[in-house]
Amino acid sequence: MQEWTGFIAAMRTGGWIMYPLSVLGVLALTIIIERAYVFSRFASAPARLFQPTSADDGRLDKLTPHHAFRRMAAPWLPGSDSPLWLREASAQAIASQIERDMGRGLWLLETIVTAAPLLGLLGTIVGMMKSFQLFGGNGLVDPGGVTGGVAQSLVATAIGLIVAVFALFAFNYFSRRLERLMDELESFANARLSALRLQHEARGKQG
């Protein structure tokens, strides 16, 4: 309870700049939670899917329709008469769409990483200006007001840095997770493509 009271007091000390910083913090937290759910539900797959055969593709039916690997498996389904080059082009288009879907909101996290410390710096400037205005021609007019202005500048800077660091770690994690997903999808597609080429070569030799 005391920690919550102290947090509220710090928010009040920071002044009006705390409102946009709070909005950025809540927005960053929302994006992090939403992206964590998306990656955990739509970006994981059994290791067997990376084998160069399609014998274990039945596992794909257990994945949700919007799962990245189930979407990538669509061009490689057996029974299709489409040429290999058309399947490759379709797979590339699907991969691009998956990358856009999974990376949704990451640009906003990157923006928060830059905007939060700048807003904190703005709060610092406002607080220091408030303190300097209390110095008159005869010296210090209101010592309490000066310390309040300094406290405002320090709180705004601290909150801005906390939000920025929090968003930075999340952005780097999700960016790396997205890169790994795209590598896995590429390996998955290459395995299916290799299997189809072997099948075509075997049919050609039999013919």
PDB file of C-alpha atoms in Angstrom:
ATOM      1  CA  MET A   1       0.000   0.000   0.000  1.00  0.00           C
ATOM      2  CA  GLN A   2       2.842   2.352   0.824  1.00  0.00           C
ATOM      3  CA  GLU A   3       4.518   1.608  -2.510  1.00  0.00           C
ATOM      4  CA  TRP A   4       1.310   2.487  -4.364  1.00  0.00           C
ATOM      5  CA  THR A   5       0.947   5.714  -2.366  1.00  0.00           C
ATOM      6  CA  GLY A   6       4.536   6.620  -3.173  1.00  0.00           C
ATOM      7  CA  PHE A   7       3.935   5.924  -6.843  1.00  0.00           C
ATOM      8  CA  ILE A   8       0.900   8.209  -6.894  1.00  0.00           C
ATOM      9  CA  ALA A   9       2.889  10.915  -5.125  1.00  0.00           C
ATOM     10  CA  ALA A  10       5.686  10.583  -7.696  1.00  0.00           C
ATOM     11  CA  MET A  11       3.171  10.872 -10.520  1.00  0.00           C
ATOM     12  CA  ARG A  12       1.800  14.055  -9.021  1.00  0.00           C
ATOM     13  CA  THR A  13       5.287  15.444  -8.538  1.00  0.00           C
ATOM     14  CA  GLY A  14       6.159  14.854 -12.168  1.00  0.00           C
ATOM     15  CA  GLY A  15       3.506  17.309 -13.368  1.00  0.00           C
ATOM     16  CA  TRP A  16       1.550  17.300 -16.590  1.00  0.00           C
ATOM     17  CA  ILE A  17       4.297  15.509 -18.516  1.00  0.00           C
ATOM     18  CA  MET A  18       3.396  12.349 -16.619  1.00  0.00           C
ATOM     19  CA  TYR A  19       0.131  12.024 -18.547  1.00  0.00           C
ATOM     20  CA  PRO A  20       1.714  11.408 -21.976  1.00  0.00           C
ATOM     21  CA  LEU A  21       4.385   9.263 -20.340  1.00  0.00           C
ATOM     22  CA  SER A  22       1.664   7.185 -18.678  1.00  0.00           C
ATOM     23  CA  VAL A  23      -0.082   6.791 -22.030  1.00  0.00           C
ATOM     24  CA  LEU A  24       3.168   5.569 -23.613  1.00  0.00           C
ATOM     25  CA  GLY A  25       3.736   3.157 -20.731  1.00  0.00           C
ATOM     26  CA  VAL A  26       0.248   1.669 -20.960  1.00  0.00           C
ATOM     27  CA  LEU A  27       0.524   1.457 -24.744  1.00  0.00           C
ATOM     28  CA  ALA A  28       3.873  -0.328 -24.532  1.00  0.00           C
ATOM     29  CA  LEU A  29       2.517  -2.788 -21.968  1.00  0.00           C
ATOM     30  CA  THR A  30      -0.539  -3.496 -24.129  1.00  0.00           C
ATOM     31  CA  ILE A  31       1.578  -4.180 -27.202  1.00  0.00           C
ATOM     32  CA  ILE A  32       3.937  -6.433 -25.247  1.00  0.00           C
ATOM     33  CA  ILE A  33       1.119  -8.539 -23.813  1.00  0.00           C
ATOM     34  CA  GLU A  34      -0.652  -8.794 -27.185  1.00  0.00           C
ATOM     35  CA  ARG A  35       2.522  -9.725 -29.091  1.00  0.00           C
ATOM     36  CA  ALA A  36       3.519 -12.256 -26.439  1.00  0.00           C
ATOM     37  CA  TYR A  37       0.151 -13.966 -26.874  1.00  0.00           C
ATOM     38  CA  VAL A  38       0.409 -13.905 -30.677  1.00  0.00           C
ATOM     39  CA  PHE A  39       3.904 -15.374 -30.767  1.00  0.00           C
ATOM     40  CA  SER A  40       3.098 -18.068 -28.204  1.00  0.00           C
ATOM     41  CA  ARG A  41      -0.081 -19.144 -30.005  1.00  0.00           C
ATOM     42  CA  PHE A  42       0.735 -18.669 -33.709  1.00  0.00           C
ATOM     43  CA  ALA A  43       4.521 -18.997 -34.020  1.00  0.00           C
ATOM     44  CA  SER A  44       5.541 -22.269 -32.357  1.00  0.00           C
ATOM     45  CA  ALA A  45       5.698 -25.647 -34.070  1.00  0.00           C
ATOM     46  CA  PRO A  46       6.954 -29.196 -33.405  1.00  0.00           C
ATOM     47  CA  ALA A  47      10.535 -29.853 -34.482  1.00  0.00           C
ATOM     48  CA  ARG A  48       9.383 -32.727 -36.739  1.00  0.00           C
ATOM     49  CA  LEU A  49       7.886 -30.230 -39.159  1.00  0.00           C
ATOM     50  CA  PHE A  50      11.408 -29.342 -40.270  1.00  0.00           C
ATOM     51  CA  GLN A  51      12.105 -32.855 -41.530  1.00  0.00           C
ATOM     52  CA  PRO A  52      12.466 -33.158 -45.325  1.00  0.00           C
ATOM     53  CA  THR A  53       9.397 -35.371 -45.573  1.00  0.00           C
ATOM     54  CA  SER A  54       5.738 -34.633 -45.197  1.00  0.00           C
ATOM     55  CA  ALA A  55       4.908 -37.804 -43.246  1.00  0.00           C
ATOM     56  CA  ASP A  56       4.256 -35.843 -40.085  1.00  0.00           C
ATOM     57  CA  ASP A  57       2.161 -33.101 -41.707  1.00  0.00           C
ATOM     58  CA  GLY A  58      -0.865 -34.413 -39.862  1.00  0.00           C
ATOM     59  CA  ARG A  59       0.350 -32.360 -36.932  1.00  0.00           C
ATOM     60  CA  LEU A  60      -0.454 -29.248 -38.952  1.00  0.00           C
ATOM     61  CA  ASP A  61      -4.144 -30.025 -38.726  1.00  0.00           C
ATOM     62  CA  LYS A  62      -3.890 -29.618 -34.961  1.00  0.00           C
ATOM     63  CA  LEU A  63      -2.635 -26.058 -35.336  1.00  0.00           C
ATOM     64  CA  THR A  64      -5.001 -23.092 -35.548  1.00  0.00           C
ATOM     65  CA  PRO A  65      -5.882 -21.896 -39.069  1.00  0.00           C
ATOM     66  CA  HIS A  66      -3.961 -18.653 -38.503  1.00  0.00           C
ATOM     67  CA  HIS A  67      -0.817 -20.404 -37.280  1.00  0.00           C
ATOM     68  CA  ALA A  68       2.267 -19.339 -39.224  1.00  0.00           C
ATOM     69  CA  PHE A  69       3.354 -22.877 -40.105  1.00  0.00           C
ATOM     70  CA  ARG A  70      -0.100 -23.970 -41.175  1.00  0.00           C
ATOM     71  CA  ARG A  71      -0.319 -20.946 -43.469  1.00  0.00           C
ATOM     72  CA  MET A  72       3.120 -21.707 -44.891  1.00  0.00           C
ATOM     73  CA  ALA A  73       2.139 -25.343 -45.498  1.00  0.00           C
ATOM     74  CA  ALA A  74      -0.671 -24.371 -47.866  1.00  0.00           C
ATOM     75  CA  PRO A  75       1.453 -24.201 -51.061  1.00  0.00           C
ATOM     76  CA  TRP A  76       3.064 -27.576 -50.303  1.00  0.00           C
ATOM     77  CA  LEU A  77      -0.048 -29.673 -49.737  1.00  0.00           C
ATOM     78  CA  PRO A  78       0.021 -32.987 -51.643  1.00  0.00           C
ATOM     79  CA  GLY A  79      -2.287 -33.516 -54.555  1.00  0.00           C
ATOM     80  CA  SER A  80      -1.732 -30.114 -56.123  1.00  0.00           C
ATOM     81  CA  ASP A  81      -0.838 -29.945 -59.814  1.00  0.00           C
ATOM     82  CA  SER A  82       0.772 -26.500 -59.527  1.00  0.00           C
ATOM     83  CA  PRO A  83       4.367 -26.269 -60.831  1.00  0.00           C
ATOM     84  CA  LEU A  84       7.158 -25.839 -58.309  1.00  0.00           C
ATOM     85  CA  TRP A  85       7.943 -22.261 -59.323  1.00  0.00           C
ATOM     86  CA  LEU A  86       4.342 -21.246 -58.645  1.00  0.00           C
ATOM     87  CA  ARG A  87       4.428 -22.909 -55.246  1.00  0.00           C
ATOM     88  CA  GLU A  88       7.654 -21.097 -54.413  1.00  0.00           C
ATOM     89  CA  ALA A  89       6.148 -17.752 -55.400  1.00  0.00           C
ATOM     90  CA  SER A  90       3.070 -18.460 -53.311  1.00  0.00           C
ATOM     91  CA  ALA A  91       5.238 -19.408 -50.337  1.00  0.00           C
ATOM     92  CA  GLN A  92       7.216 -16.172 -50.636  1.00  0.00           C
ATOM     93  CA  ALA A  93       4.014 -14.128 -50.689  1.00  0.00           C
ATOM     94  CA  ILE A  94       2.683 -15.963 -47.634  1.00  0.00           C
ATOM     95  CA  ALA A  95       5.989 -15.438 -45.801  1.00  0.00           C
ATOM     96  CA  SER A  96       5.837 -11.703 -46.459  1.00  0.00           C
ATOM     97  CA  GLN A  97       2.275 -11.559 -45.150  1.00  0.00           C
ATOM     98  CA  ILE A  98       3.219 -13.545 -42.040  1.00  0.00           C
ATOM     99  CA  GLU A  99       6.131 -11.196 -41.368  1.00  0.00           C
ATOM    100  CA  ARG A 100       3.809  -8.184 -41.570  1.00  0.00           C
ATOM    101  CA  ASP A 101       1.213  -9.822 -39.320  1.00  0.00           C
ATOM    102  CA  MET A 102       3.661 -10.977 -36.673  1.00  0.00           C
ATOM    103  CA  GLY A 103       5.541  -7.670 -36.671  1.00  0.00           C
ATOM    104  CA  ARG A 104       2.418  -5.582 -36.219  1.00  0.00           C
ATOM    105  CA  GLY A 105       2.865  -2.980 -33.497  1.00  0.00           C
ATOM    106  CA  LEU A 106       6.639  -3.341 -33.238  1.00  0.00           C
ATOM    107  CA  TRP A 107       7.154  -0.015 -34.994  1.00  0.00           C
ATOM    108  CA  LEU A 108       5.131   1.592 -32.214  1.00  0.00           C
ATOM    109  CA  LEU A 109       7.368   0.015 -29.586  1.00  0.00           C
ATOM    110  CA  GLU A 110      10.383   1.379 -31.428  1.00  0.00           C
ATOM    111  CA  THR A 111       8.779   4.824 -31.459  1.00  0.00           C
ATOM    112  CA  ILE A 112       8.133   4.638 -27.705  1.00  0.00           C
ATOM    113  CA  VAL A 113      11.806   3.801 -27.145  1.00  0.00           C
ATOM    114  CA  THR A 114      12.683   7.169 -28.688  1.00  0.00           C
ATOM    115  CA  ALA A 115       9.722   9.249 -27.535  1.00  0.00           C
ATOM    116  CA  ALA A 116       9.674   8.319 -23.830  1.00  0.00           C
ATOM    117  CA  PRO A 117      13.136   9.692 -22.909  1.00  0.00           C
ATOM    118  CA  LEU A 118      12.480  12.804 -25.003  1.00  0.00           C
ATOM    119  CA  LEU A 119       9.293  13.456 -23.048  1.00  0.00           C
ATOM    120  CA  GLY A 120      11.246  12.859 -19.849  1.00  0.00           C
ATOM    121  CA  LEU A 121      13.806  15.399 -21.001  1.00  0.00           C
ATOM    122  CA  LEU A 122      11.003  17.842 -21.727  1.00  0.00           C
ATOM    123  CA  GLY A 123       9.749  17.329 -18.177  1.00  0.00           C
ATOM    124  CA  THR A 124      13.262  18.029 -16.923  1.00  0.00           C
ATOM    125  CA  ILE A 125      13.414  21.293 -18.822  1.00  0.00           C
ATOM    126  CA  VAL A 126       9.969  22.360 -17.614  1.00  0.00           C
ATOM    127  CA  GLY A 127      10.860  21.551 -14.010  1.00  0.00           C
ATOM    128  CA  MET A 128      14.153  23.446 -14.147  1.00  0.00           C
ATOM    129  CA  MET A 129      12.466  26.449 -15.752  1.00  0.00           C
ATOM    130  CA  LYS A 130       9.925  26.384 -12.947  1.00  0.00           C
ATOM    131  CA  SER A 131      12.743  26.419 -10.415  1.00  0.00           C
ATOM    132  CA  PHE A 132      14.665  29.236 -12.091  1.00  0.00           C
ATOM    133  CA  GLN A 133      11.566  31.416 -12.185  1.00  0.00           C
ATOM    134  CA  LEU A 134      11.564  31.428  -8.380  1.00  0.00           C
ATOM    135  CA  PHE A 135      14.841  33.295  -8.254  1.00  0.00           C
ATOM    136  CA  GLY A 136      14.153  37.025  -7.964  1.00  0.00           C
ATOM    137  CA  GLY A 137      16.332  40.067  -7.897  1.00  0.00           C
ATOM    138  CA  ASN A 138      16.835  39.715  -4.132  1.00  0.00           C
ATOM    139  CA  GLY A 139      17.765  36.083  -4.290  1.00  0.00           C
ATOM    140  CA  LEU A 140      15.741  32.949  -3.622  1.00  0.00           C
ATOM    141  CA  VAL A 141      12.039  33.674  -3.173  1.00  0.00           C
ATOM    142  CA  ASP A 142      10.549  30.226  -2.474  1.00  0.00           C
ATOM    143  CA  PRO A 143      12.956  27.403  -1.491  1.00  0.00           C
ATOM    144  CA  GLY A 144      10.114  24.868  -1.402  1.00  0.00           C
ATOM    145  CA  GLY A 145       9.122  25.742  -4.951  1.00  0.00           C
ATOM    146  CA  VAL A 146      12.693  25.247  -6.165  1.00  0.00           C
ATOM    147  CA  THR A 147      12.956  21.786  -4.681  1.00  0.00           C
ATOM    148  CA  GLY A 148       9.543  20.963  -6.130  1.00  0.00           C
ATOM    149  CA  GLY A 149      10.705  21.961  -9.602  1.00  0.00           C
ATOM    150  CA  VAL A 150      13.871  19.885  -9.275  1.00  0.00           C
ATOM    151  CA  ALA A 151      11.832  16.906  -8.070  1.00  0.00           C
ATOM    152  CA  GLN A 152       9.504  17.299 -11.044  1.00  0.00           C
ATOM    153  CA  SER A 153      12.416  17.239 -13.468  1.00  0.00           C
ATOM    154  CA  LEU A 154      13.994  14.164 -11.859  1.00  0.00           C
ATOM    155  CA  VAL A 155      10.745  12.174 -11.712  1.00  0.00           C
ATOM    156  CA  ALA A 156       9.905  12.926 -15.350  1.00  0.00           C
ATOM    157  CA  THR A 157      13.386  11.872 -16.470  1.00  0.00           C
ATOM    158  CA  ALA A 158      13.281   8.667 -14.421  1.00  0.00           C
ATOM    159  CA  ILE A 159       9.833   7.620 -15.662  1.00  0.00           C
ATOM    160  CA  GLY A 160      10.772   8.390 -19.255  1.00  0.00           C
ATOM    161  CA  LEU A 161      13.891   6.231 -19.003  1.00  0.00           C
ATOM    162  CA  ILE A 162      12.005   3.377 -17.321  1.00  0.00           C
ATOM    163  CA  VAL A 163       9.376   3.312 -20.081  1.00  0.00           C
ATOM    164  CA  ALA A 164      12.055   3.514 -22.788  1.00  0.00           C
ATOM    165  CA  VAL A 165      14.176   0.694 -21.322  1.00  0.00           C
ATOM    166  CA  PHE A 166      11.110  -1.503 -20.827  1.00  0.00           C
ATOM    167  CA  ALA A 167      10.009  -0.945 -24.436  1.00  0.00           C
ATOM    168  CA  LEU A 168      13.563  -1.413 -25.751  1.00  0.00           C
ATOM    169  CA  PHE A 169      14.005  -4.850 -24.207  1.00  0.00           C
ATOM    170  CA  ALA A 170      10.585  -5.916 -25.494  1.00  0.00           C
ATOM    171  CA  PHE A 171      11.251  -4.560 -28.987  1.00  0.00           C
ATOM    172  CA  ASN A 172      14.609  -6.335 -29.251  1.00  0.00           C
ATOM    173  CA  TYR A 173      13.105  -9.601 -27.996  1.00  0.00           C
ATOM    174  CA  PHE A 174      10.177  -9.591 -30.421  1.00  0.00           C
ATOM    175  CA  SER A 175      12.381  -8.492 -33.315  1.00  0.00           C
ATOM    176  CA  ARG A 176      14.736 -11.386 -32.649  1.00  0.00           C
ATOM    177  CA  ARG A 177      11.782 -13.745 -32.230  1.00  0.00           C
ATOM    178  CA  LEU A 178      10.401 -12.610 -35.578  1.00  0.00           C
ATOM    179  CA  GLU A 179      13.748 -13.165 -37.291  1.00  0.00           C
ATOM    180  CA  ARG A 180      13.926 -16.668 -35.843  1.00  0.00           C
ATOM    181  CA  LEU A 181      10.364 -17.393 -36.987  1.00  0.00           C
ATOM    182  CA  MET A 182      11.170 -16.320 -40.533  1.00  0.00           C
ATOM    183  CA  ASP A 183      14.266 -18.536 -40.524  1.00  0.00           C
ATOM    184  CA  GLU A 184      12.173 -21.465 -39.309  1.00  0.00           C
ATOM    185  CA  LEU A 185       9.557 -20.847 -41.994  1.00  0.00           C
ATOM    186  CA  GLU A 186      12.278 -20.747 -44.622  1.00  0.00           C
ATOM    187  CA  SER A 187      13.682 -24.059 -43.388  1.00  0.00           C
ATOM    188  CA  PHE A 188      10.188 -25.518 -43.333  1.00  0.00           C
ATOM    189  CA  ALA A 189       9.496 -24.406 -46.923  1.00  0.00           C
ATOM    190  CA  ASN A 190      12.894 -25.596 -48.165  1.00  0.00           C
ATOM    191  CA  ALA A 191      12.296 -29.035 -46.654  1.00  0.00           C
ATOM    192  CA  ARG A 192       8.934 -29.327 -48.393  1.00  0.00           C
ATOM    193  CA  LEU A 193      10.386 -28.050 -51.671  1.00  0.00           C
ATOM    194  CA  SER A 194      13.220 -30.577 -51.524  1.00  0.00           C
ATOM    195  CA  ALA A 195      10.751 -33.392 -50.880  1.00  0.00           C
ATOM    196  CA  LEU A 196       8.647 -32.389 -53.890  1.00  0.00           C
ATOM    197  CA  ARG A 197      11.708 -32.194 -56.135  1.00  0.00           C
ATOM    198  CA  LEU A 198      12.760 -35.678 -55.072  1.00  0.00           C
ATOM    199  CA  GLN A 199       9.275 -36.956 -55.850  1.00  0.00           C
ATOM    200  CA  HIS A 200       9.341 -35.368 -59.309  1.00  0.00           C
ATOM    201  CA  GLU A 201      12.786 -36.793 -60.025  1.00  0.00           C
ATOM    202  CA  ALA A 202      11.658 -40.254 -58.937  1.00  0.00           C
ATOM    203  CA  ARG A 203       8.612 -40.048 -61.183  1.00  0.00           C
ATOM    204  CA  GLY A 204      10.785 -38.930 -64.080  1.00  0.00           C
ATOM    205  CA  LYS A 205      13.092 -41.873 -63.659  1.00  0.00           C
ATOM    206  CA  GLN A 206      10.176 -44.278 -63.436  1.00  0.00           C
ATOM    207  CA  GLY A 207       8.696 -42.799 -66.581  1.00  0.00           C
TER     208      GLY A 207
END
